[in-house]
Amino acid sequence: MKIQGKMFLWLSVFILAVAVTYGVWAKEPVGTTTLLLAFGLAVMIGFYLAFTAKRVDAMAQDNKEADIADEAGELGFFSPHSWQPLSLAIGGTLAFMGVIFGWWLMYFSAPMILIGLLGWVFEYYHGENRTQ
């Protein structure tokens, strides 16, 4: 994690340089503000990663002599047959279309988002997958 913290901190230095250059050259407040907020976000992430790296064990990317296989292993559990992301995607699409075309579409998107979210959370508590 140490290298990721350094990368984000160097990225924040670059973003700050771009923000100052853009602010002086373009004299446009919205873009300058956006770049300054991106700088703040990069500093927060970089500081968190650098701060956390002191409290966790060294990872393979922190070792210059590490092989690719040193980080091999299980990355997590991912449901291979879930239909819930489709429901969330359709509900999210309708919600964003509601911003464009009319807020009345939120009446159709909110139930789809809730069904998808609750179905995803409780997917392994009922039905054929309840014992997994």
mmCIF file with all atom_site columns, C-alpha atoms in Angstrom, residues 44-89:
data_model
loop_
_atom_site.group_PDB
_atom_site.id
_atom_site.type_symbol
_atom_site.label_atom_id
_atom_site.label_alt_id
_atom_site.label_comp_id
_atom_site.label_asym_id
_atom_site.label_entity_id
_atom_site.label_seq_id
_atom_site.pdbx_PDB_ins_code
_atom_site.Cartn_x
_atom_site.Cartn_y
_atom_site.Cartn_z
_atom_site.occupancy
_atom_site.B_iso_or_equiv
_atom_site.pdbx_formal_charge
_atom_site.auth_seq_id
_atom_site.auth_comp_id
_atom_site.auth_asym_id
_atom_site.auth_atom_id
_atom_site.pdbx_PDB_model_num
ATOM 1  C CA . MET A 1 44 ? -7.108  12.561  0.993   1.00 0.00 ? 44 MET A CA 1
ATOM 2  C CA . ILE A 1 45 ? -6.743  9.194   -0.725  1.00 0.00 ? 45 ILE A CA 1
ATOM 3  C CA . GLY A 1 46 ? -2.939  9.409   -0.784  1.00 0.00 ? 46 GLY A CA 1
ATOM 4  C CA . PHE A 1 47 ? -2.760  10.393  2.879   1.00 0.00 ? 47 PHE A CA 1
ATOM 5  C CA . TYR A 1 48 ? -5.132  7.575   3.853   1.00 0.00 ? 48 TYR A CA 1
ATOM 6  C CA . LEU A 1 49 ? -3.147  4.971   1.914   1.00 0.00 ? 49 LEU A CA 1
ATOM 7  C CA . ALA A 1 50 ? 0.188   6.219   3.262   1.00 0.00 ? 50 ALA A CA 1
ATOM 8  C CA . PHE A 1 51 ? -1.219  6.357   6.805   1.00 0.00 ? 51 PHE A CA 1
ATOM 9  C CA . THR A 1 52 ? -2.719  2.863   6.549   1.00 0.00 ? 52 THR A CA 1
ATOM 10 C CA . ALA A 1 53 ? 0.430   1.363   5.017   1.00 0.00 ? 53 ALA A CA 1
ATOM 11 C CA . LYS A 1 54 ? 2.202   1.786   8.351   1.00 0.00 ? 54 LYS A CA 1
ATOM 12 C CA . ARG A 1 55 ? -0.376  -0.375  10.128  1.00 0.00 ? 55 ARG A CA 1
ATOM 13 C CA . VAL A 1 56 ? -0.701  -3.316  7.740   1.00 0.00 ? 56 VAL A CA 1
ATOM 14 C CA . ASP A 1 57 ? 1.754   -5.930  6.594   1.00 0.00 ? 57 ASP A CA 1
ATOM 15 C CA . ALA A 1 58 ? 3.862   -5.214  3.537   1.00 0.00 ? 58 ALA A CA 1
ATOM 16 C CA . MET A 1 59 ? 2.208   -6.323  0.340   1.00 0.00 ? 59 MET A CA 1
ATOM 17 C CA . ALA A 1 60 ? 3.891   -7.809  -2.712  1.00 0.00 ? 60 ALA A CA 1
ATOM 18 C CA . GLN A 1 61 ? 3.884   -4.516  -4.620  1.00 0.00 ? 61 GLN A CA 1
ATOM 19 C CA . ASP A 1 62 ? 5.975   -2.961  -1.855  1.00 0.00 ? 62 ASP A CA 1
ATOM 20 C CA . ASN A 1 63 ? 8.725   -5.554  -2.413  1.00 0.00 ? 63 ASN A CA 1
ATOM 21 C CA . LYS A 1 64 ? 10.956  -4.837  -5.410  1.00 0.00 ? 64 LYS A CA 1
ATOM 22 C CA . GLU A 1 65 ? 11.958  -8.523  -5.630  1.00 0.00 ? 65 GLU A CA 1
ATOM 23 C CA . ALA A 1 66 ? 8.379   -9.872  -5.608  1.00 0.00 ? 66 ALA A CA 1
ATOM 24 C CA . ASP A 1 67 ? 6.946   -12.095 -8.314  1.00 0.00 ? 67 ASP A CA 1
ATOM 25 C CA . ILE A 1 68 ? 3.477   -11.823 -9.804  1.00 0.00 ? 68 ILE A CA 1
ATOM 26 C CA . ALA A 1 69 ? 2.469   -15.048 -8.080  1.00 0.00 ? 69 ALA A CA 1
ATOM 27 C CA . ASP A 1 70 ? 3.116   -13.537 -4.645  1.00 0.00 ? 70 ASP A CA 1
ATOM 28 C CA . GLU A 1 71 ? -0.256  -11.778 -4.731  1.00 0.00 ? 71 GLU A CA 1
ATOM 29 C CA . ALA A 1 72 ? -2.104  -14.822 -6.059  1.00 0.00 ? 72 ALA A CA 1
ATOM 30 C CA . GLY A 1 73 ? -5.067  -16.105 -4.133  1.00 0.00 ? 73 GLY A CA 1
ATOM 31 C CA . GLU A 1 74 ? -8.765  -15.663 -3.682  1.00 0.00 ? 74 GLU A CA 1
ATOM 32 C CA . LEU A 1 75 ? -9.964  -12.120 -4.318  1.00 0.00 ? 75 LEU A CA 1
ATOM 33 C CA . GLY A 1 76 ? -13.438 -12.545 -2.934  1.00 0.00 ? 76 GLY A CA 1
ATOM 34 C CA . PHE A 1 77 ? -16.785 -14.178 -3.568  1.00 0.00 ? 77 PHE A CA 1
ATOM 35 C CA . PHE A 1 78 ? -18.791 -13.097 -6.578  1.00 0.00 ? 78 PHE A CA 1
ATOM 36 C CA . SER A 1 79 ? -22.238 -14.478 -7.223  1.00 0.00 ? 79 SER A CA 1
ATOM 37 C CA . PRO A 1 80 ? -22.105 -16.289 -10.572 1.00 0.00 ? 80 PRO A CA 1
ATOM 38 C CA . HIS A 1 81 ? -25.823 -16.244 -11.361 1.00 0.00 ? 81 HIS A CA 1
ATOM 39 C CA . SER A 1 82 ? -27.338 -13.119 -9.855  1.00 0.00 ? 82 SER A CA 1
ATOM 40 C CA . TRP A 1 83 ? -30.056 -11.218 -11.720 1.00 0.00 ? 83 TRP A CA 1
ATOM 41 C CA . GLN A 1 84 ? -30.082 -8.369  -9.218  1.00 0.00 ? 84 GLN A CA 1
ATOM 42 C CA . PRO A 1 85 ? -27.502 -6.173  -11.020 1.00 0.00 ? 85 PRO A CA 1
ATOM 43 C CA . LEU A 1 86 ? -29.791 -6.147  -14.053 1.00 0.00 ? 86 LEU A CA 1
ATOM 44 C CA . SER A 1 87 ? -32.680 -4.832  -11.948 1.00 0.00 ? 87 SER A CA 1
ATOM 45 C CA . LEU A 1 88 ? -30.419 -2.174  -10.421 1.00 0.00 ? 88 LEU A CA 1
ATOM 46 C CA . ALA A 1 89 ? -29.109 -1.165  -13.835 1.00 0.00 ? 89 ALA A CA 1
#
